[in-house]
mmCIF file with all atom_site columns, C-alpha atoms in Angstrom:
data_model
loop_
_atom_site.group_PDB
_atom_site.id
_atom_site.type_symbol
_atom_site.label_atom_id
_atom_site.label_alt_id
_atom_site.label_comp_id
_atom_site.label_asym_id
_atom_site.label_entity_id
_atom_site.label_seq_id
_atom_site.pdbx_PDB_ins_code
_atom_site.Cartn_x
_atom_site.Cartn_y
_atom_site.Cartn_z
_atom_site.occupancy
_atom_site.B_iso_or_equiv
_atom_site.pdbx_formal_charge
_atom_site.auth_seq_id
_atom_site.auth_comp_id
_atom_site.auth_asym_id
_atom_site.auth_atom_id
_atom_site.pdbx_PDB_model_num
ATOM 1   C CA . GLU A 1 1   ? 67.311 -12.075 -22.924 1.00 68.00 ? 1   GLU A CA 1
ATOM 2   C CA . HIS A 1 2   ? 68.470 -10.015 -25.911 1.00 89.00 ? 2   HIS A CA 1
ATOM 3   C CA . GLY A 1 3   ? 65.617 -11.461 -27.968 1.00 94.00 ? 3   GLY A CA 1
ATOM 4   C CA . GLU A 1 4   ? 63.065 -10.568 -25.298 1.00 95.00 ? 4   GLU A CA 1
ATOM 5   C CA . SER A 1 5   ? 64.349 -6.974  -25.070 1.00 96.00 ? 5   SER A CA 1
ATOM 6   C CA . ARG A 1 6   ? 64.154 -6.679  -28.841 1.00 96.00 ? 6   ARG A CA 1
ATOM 7   C CA . ALA A 1 7   ? 60.629 -8.132  -28.808 1.00 97.00 ? 7   ALA A CA 1
ATOM 8   C CA . ARG A 1 8   ? 59.526 -5.598  -26.167 1.00 97.00 ? 8   ARG A CA 1
ATOM 9   C CA . LEU A 1 9   ? 61.007 -2.736  -28.169 1.00 97.00 ? 9   LEU A CA 1
ATOM 10  C CA . GLY A 1 10  ? 59.277 -4.058  -31.288 1.00 98.00 ? 10  GLY A CA 1
ATOM 11  C CA . LEU A 1 11  ? 55.980 -4.171  -29.414 1.00 98.00 ? 11  LEU A CA 1
ATOM 12  C CA . ALA A 1 12  ? 56.385 -0.528  -28.390 1.00 98.00 ? 12  ALA A CA 1
ATOM 13  C CA . GLN A 1 13  ? 57.230 0.448   -31.971 1.00 98.00 ? 13  GLN A CA 1
ATOM 14  C CA . ALA A 1 14  ? 54.219 -1.506  -33.274 1.00 98.00 ? 14  ALA A CA 1
ATOM 15  C CA . LYS A 1 15  ? 51.921 0.367   -30.883 1.00 98.00 ? 15  LYS A CA 1
ATOM 16  C CA . LEU A 1 16  ? 53.330 3.672   -32.137 1.00 98.00 ? 16  LEU A CA 1
ATOM 17  C CA . ALA A 1 17  ? 52.889 2.593   -35.760 1.00 98.00 ? 17  ALA A CA 1
ATOM 18  C CA . LEU A 1 18  ? 49.277 1.589   -35.124 1.00 97.00 ? 18  LEU A CA 1
ATOM 19  C CA . GLY A 1 19  ? 48.681 4.911   -33.381 1.00 97.00 ? 19  GLY A CA 1
ATOM 20  C CA . ALA A 1 20  ? 50.047 6.631   -36.493 1.00 98.00 ? 20  ALA A CA 1
ATOM 21  C CA . ASN A 1 21  ? 47.650 4.616   -38.694 1.00 97.00 ? 21  ASN A CA 1
ATOM 22  C CA . ASP A 1 22  ? 50.444 2.487   -40.156 1.00 98.00 ? 22  ASP A CA 1
ATOM 23  C CA . PRO A 1 23  ? 49.254 -1.093  -39.644 1.00 98.00 ? 23  PRO A CA 1
ATOM 24  C CA . ALA A 1 24  ? 51.641 -2.464  -42.289 1.00 98.00 ? 24  ALA A CA 1
ATOM 25  C CA . GLY A 1 25  ? 54.535 -0.832  -40.443 1.00 98.00 ? 25  GLY A CA 1
ATOM 26  C CA . ALA A 1 26  ? 53.306 -2.342  -37.182 1.00 98.00 ? 26  ALA A CA 1
ATOM 27  C CA . ARG A 1 27  ? 53.250 -5.826  -38.718 1.00 97.00 ? 27  ARG A CA 1
ATOM 28  C CA . ALA A 1 28  ? 56.701 -5.352  -40.209 1.00 98.00 ? 28  ALA A CA 1
ATOM 29  C CA . VAL A 1 29  ? 58.283 -4.316  -36.912 1.00 98.00 ? 29  VAL A CA 1
ATOM 30  C CA . LEU A 1 30  ? 56.622 -7.224  -35.109 1.00 98.00 ? 30  LEU A CA 1
ATOM 31  C CA . ALA A 1 31  ? 57.974 -9.633  -37.719 1.00 97.00 ? 31  ALA A CA 1
ATOM 32  C CA . ASP A 1 32  ? 61.451 -8.096  -37.515 1.00 97.00 ? 32  ASP A CA 1
ATOM 33  C CA . THR A 1 33  ? 61.572 -8.415  -33.720 1.00 97.00 ? 33  THR A CA 1
ATOM 34  C CA . GLU A 1 34  ? 60.145 -11.930 -33.340 1.00 96.00 ? 34  GLU A CA 1
ATOM 35  C CA . ALA A 1 35  ? 62.110 -14.155 -30.976 1.00 95.00 ? 35  ALA A CA 1
ATOM 36  C CA . PRO A 1 36  ? 61.679 -17.689 -29.660 1.00 94.00 ? 36  PRO A CA 1
ATOM 37  C CA . GLY A 1 37  ? 60.843 -18.438 -26.040 1.00 94.00 ? 37  GLY A CA 1
ATOM 38  C CA . LEU A 1 38  ? 59.113 -15.161 -25.162 1.00 96.00 ? 38  LEU A CA 1
ATOM 39  C CA . PRO A 1 39  ? 57.143 -14.961 -21.899 1.00 96.00 ? 39  PRO A CA 1
ATOM 40  C CA . ASP A 1 40  ? 53.469 -15.792 -22.428 1.00 95.00 ? 40  ASP A CA 1
ATOM 41  C CA . ALA A 1 41  ? 52.237 -12.286 -21.556 1.00 96.00 ? 41  ALA A CA 1
ATOM 42  C CA . LEU A 1 42  ? 54.622 -10.632 -24.032 1.00 97.00 ? 42  LEU A CA 1
ATOM 43  C CA . ARG A 1 43  ? 53.764 -13.147 -26.742 1.00 97.00 ? 43  ARG A CA 1
ATOM 44  C CA . ALA A 1 44  ? 50.032 -12.533 -26.171 1.00 96.00 ? 44  ALA A CA 1
ATOM 45  C CA . GLU A 1 45  ? 50.458 -8.746  -26.335 1.00 97.00 ? 45  GLU A CA 1
ATOM 46  C CA . ARG A 1 46  ? 52.422 -9.029  -29.572 1.00 98.00 ? 46  ARG A CA 1
ATOM 47  C CA . LEU A 1 47  ? 49.696 -11.269 -31.043 1.00 97.00 ? 47  LEU A CA 1
ATOM 48  C CA . LEU A 1 48  ? 47.076 -8.732  -29.966 1.00 97.00 ? 48  LEU A CA 1
ATOM 49  C CA . GLN A 1 49  ? 48.920 -5.898  -31.709 1.00 97.00 ? 49  GLN A CA 1
ATOM 50  C CA . GLU A 1 50  ? 49.297 -8.003  -34.836 1.00 98.00 ? 50  GLU A CA 1
ATOM 51  C CA . ALA A 1 51  ? 45.580 -8.795  -34.745 1.00 98.00 ? 51  ALA A CA 1
ATOM 52  C CA . ARG A 1 52  ? 44.769 -5.086  -34.490 1.00 97.00 ? 52  ARG A CA 1
ATOM 53  C CA . ALA A 1 53  ? 47.080 -4.336  -37.411 1.00 98.00 ? 53  ALA A CA 1
ATOM 54  C CA . LEU A 1 54  ? 45.553 -7.084  -39.552 1.00 98.00 ? 54  LEU A CA 1
ATOM 55  C CA . ALA A 1 55  ? 42.046 -5.855  -38.742 1.00 97.00 ? 55  ALA A CA 1
ATOM 56  C CA . ALA A 1 56  ? 43.049 -2.311  -39.712 1.00 97.00 ? 56  ALA A CA 1
ATOM 57  C CA . MET A 1 57  ? 44.400 -3.683  -43.001 1.00 97.00 ? 57  MET A CA 1
ATOM 58  C CA . GLY A 1 58  ? 41.128 -5.517  -43.677 1.00 96.00 ? 58  GLY A CA 1
ATOM 59  C CA . VAL A 1 59  ? 42.683 -8.986  -43.406 1.00 97.00 ? 59  VAL A CA 1
ATOM 60  C CA . PHE A 1 60  ? 39.870 -10.264 -41.227 1.00 96.00 ? 60  PHE A CA 1
ATOM 61  C CA . ASP A 1 61  ? 40.464 -14.031 -41.303 1.00 96.00 ? 61  ASP A CA 1
ATOM 62  C CA . GLN A 1 62  ? 44.056 -13.638 -40.132 1.00 97.00 ? 62  GLN A CA 1
ATOM 63  C CA . ALA A 1 63  ? 43.037 -10.976 -37.611 1.00 97.00 ? 63  ALA A CA 1
ATOM 64  C CA . THR A 1 64  ? 40.430 -13.348 -36.173 1.00 96.00 ? 64  THR A CA 1
ATOM 65  C CA . ALA A 1 65  ? 43.033 -16.109 -35.854 1.00 97.00 ? 65  ALA A CA 1
ATOM 66  C CA . ARG A 1 66  ? 45.518 -13.795 -34.095 1.00 97.00 ? 66  ARG A CA 1
ATOM 67  C CA . PHE A 1 67  ? 42.871 -12.508 -31.666 1.00 97.00 ? 67  PHE A CA 1
ATOM 68  C CA . ARG A 1 68  ? 42.104 -16.135 -30.773 1.00 96.00 ? 68  ARG A CA 1
ATOM 69  C CA . GLU A 1 69  ? 45.811 -16.933 -30.335 1.00 96.00 ? 69  GLU A CA 1
ATOM 70  C CA . ALA A 1 70  ? 46.236 -13.893 -28.078 1.00 96.00 ? 70  ALA A CA 1
ATOM 71  C CA . GLY A 1 71  ? 44.075 -15.526 -25.397 1.00 94.00 ? 71  GLY A CA 1
ATOM 72  C CA . GLN A 1 72  ? 41.012 -14.726 -23.376 1.00 92.00 ? 72  GLN A CA 1
ATOM 73  C CA . GLY A 1 73  ? 41.932 -11.073 -22.835 1.00 92.00 ? 73  GLY A CA 1
ATOM 74  C CA . ALA A 1 74  ? 41.564 -10.503 -26.585 1.00 95.00 ? 74  ALA A CA 1
ATOM 75  C CA . LEU A 1 75  ? 38.087 -12.040 -26.807 1.00 95.00 ? 75  LEU A CA 1
ATOM 76  C CA . PRO A 1 76  ? 36.163 -8.739  -26.333 1.00 95.00 ? 76  PRO A CA 1
ATOM 77  C CA . GLU A 1 77  ? 38.054 -7.230  -29.298 1.00 95.00 ? 77  GLU A CA 1
ATOM 78  C CA . LEU A 1 78  ? 37.469 -10.403 -31.290 1.00 96.00 ? 78  LEU A CA 1
ATOM 79  C CA . ALA A 1 79  ? 33.751 -10.133 -30.529 1.00 96.00 ? 79  ALA A CA 1
ATOM 80  C CA . GLU A 1 80  ? 33.807 -6.508  -31.690 1.00 96.00 ? 80  GLU A CA 1
ATOM 81  C CA . LEU A 1 81  ? 35.552 -7.434  -34.938 1.00 96.00 ? 81  LEU A CA 1
ATOM 82  C CA . LEU A 1 82  ? 33.125 -10.292 -35.613 1.00 96.00 ? 82  LEU A CA 1
ATOM 83  C CA . ALA A 1 83  ? 30.149 -8.046  -34.878 1.00 96.00 ? 83  ALA A CA 1
ATOM 84  C CA . SER A 1 84  ? 31.490 -5.428  -37.299 1.00 95.00 ? 84  SER A CA 1
ATOM 85  C CA . ARG A 1 85  ? 31.543 -8.214  -39.914 1.00 94.00 ? 85  ARG A CA 1
ATOM 86  C CA . GLU A 1 86  ? 27.963 -9.139  -38.918 1.00 96.00 ? 86  GLU A CA 1
ATOM 87  C CA . ASP A 1 87  ? 29.090 -12.550 -37.692 1.00 95.00 ? 87  ASP A CA 1
ATOM 88  C CA . TRP A 1 88  ? 26.623 -12.447 -34.819 1.00 96.00 ? 88  TRP A CA 1
ATOM 89  C CA . PRO A 1 89  ? 26.989 -16.098 -33.744 1.00 95.00 ? 89  PRO A CA 1
ATOM 90  C CA . GLY A 1 90  ? 30.794 -15.779 -33.707 1.00 95.00 ? 90  GLY A CA 1
ATOM 91  C CA . ALA A 1 91  ? 30.650 -12.513 -31.769 1.00 95.00 ? 91  ALA A CA 1
ATOM 92  C CA . ALA A 1 92  ? 28.217 -13.985 -29.228 1.00 95.00 ? 92  ALA A CA 1
ATOM 93  C CA . ALA A 1 93  ? 30.405 -17.078 -28.804 1.00 95.00 ? 93  ALA A CA 1
ATOM 94  C CA . ALA A 1 94  ? 33.574 -15.026 -28.274 1.00 95.00 ? 94  ALA A CA 1
ATOM 95  C CA . LEU A 1 95  ? 31.889 -12.763 -25.747 1.00 93.00 ? 95  LEU A CA 1
ATOM 96  C CA . GLY A 1 96  ? 30.227 -15.721 -24.022 1.00 93.00 ? 96  GLY A CA 1
ATOM 97  C CA . THR A 1 97  ? 33.580 -17.495 -23.669 1.00 93.00 ? 97  THR A CA 1
ATOM 98  C CA . TYR A 1 98  ? 35.115 -14.334 -22.248 1.00 93.00 ? 98  TYR A CA 1
ATOM 99  C CA . LEU A 1 99  ? 32.313 -13.809 -19.747 1.00 90.00 ? 99  LEU A CA 1
ATOM 100 C CA . GLU A 1 100 ? 32.369 -17.452 -18.710 1.00 89.00 ? 100 GLU A CA 1
ATOM 101 C CA . ALA A 1 101 ? 36.088 -17.213 -18.010 1.00 87.00 ? 101 ALA A CA 1
ATOM 102 C CA . THR A 1 102 ? 35.979 -13.895 -16.169 1.00 87.00 ? 102 THR A CA 1
ATOM 103 C CA . LEU A 1 103 ? 32.706 -13.753 -14.253 1.00 86.00 ? 103 LEU A CA 1
ATOM 104 C CA . PRO A 1 104 ? 32.416 -15.627 -10.977 1.00 81.00 ? 104 PRO A CA 1
ATOM 105 C CA . ARG A 1 105 ? 30.026 -18.578 -11.062 1.00 79.00 ? 105 ARG A CA 1
ATOM 106 C CA . GLU A 1 106 ? 28.236 -17.386 -7.935  1.00 80.00 ? 106 GLU A CA 1
ATOM 107 C CA . GLY A 1 107 ? 28.208 -14.529 -5.503  1.00 78.00 ? 107 GLY A CA 1
ATOM 108 C CA . ASN A 1 108 ? 28.590 -10.844 -6.106  1.00 79.00 ? 108 ASN A CA 1
ATOM 109 C CA . LEU A 1 109 ? 30.858 -9.124  -8.582  1.00 73.00 ? 109 LEU A CA 1
ATOM 110 C CA . ASP A 1 110 ? 33.749 -7.179  -7.119  1.00 73.00 ? 110 ASP A CA 1
ATOM 111 C CA . ASP A 1 111 ? 34.838 -3.737  -8.295  1.00 68.00 ? 111 ASP A CA 1
#
């Protein structure tokens, strides 16, 4: 429980650091507040913040890996990153996987 609370606080601090254009600081606080056995949603959000920090630092290979680890919710941002790197096939694949997972196979879309 203590580890999870620390991890949540670290996530909040990482978001603030990214908002202040300090991606290295965001990565450092995430590393300092890592804990085993975190809930999946918290772990995914921490991976997403780390991916954003890595992308801001220009460490694109690691950022791509973290976006993938963060799960399907991170795929639109992964597609954006890959497109910015002119990796059109990678961007299309990431977006296609996201759409396949989120759009209903038949029927109308809801709100």
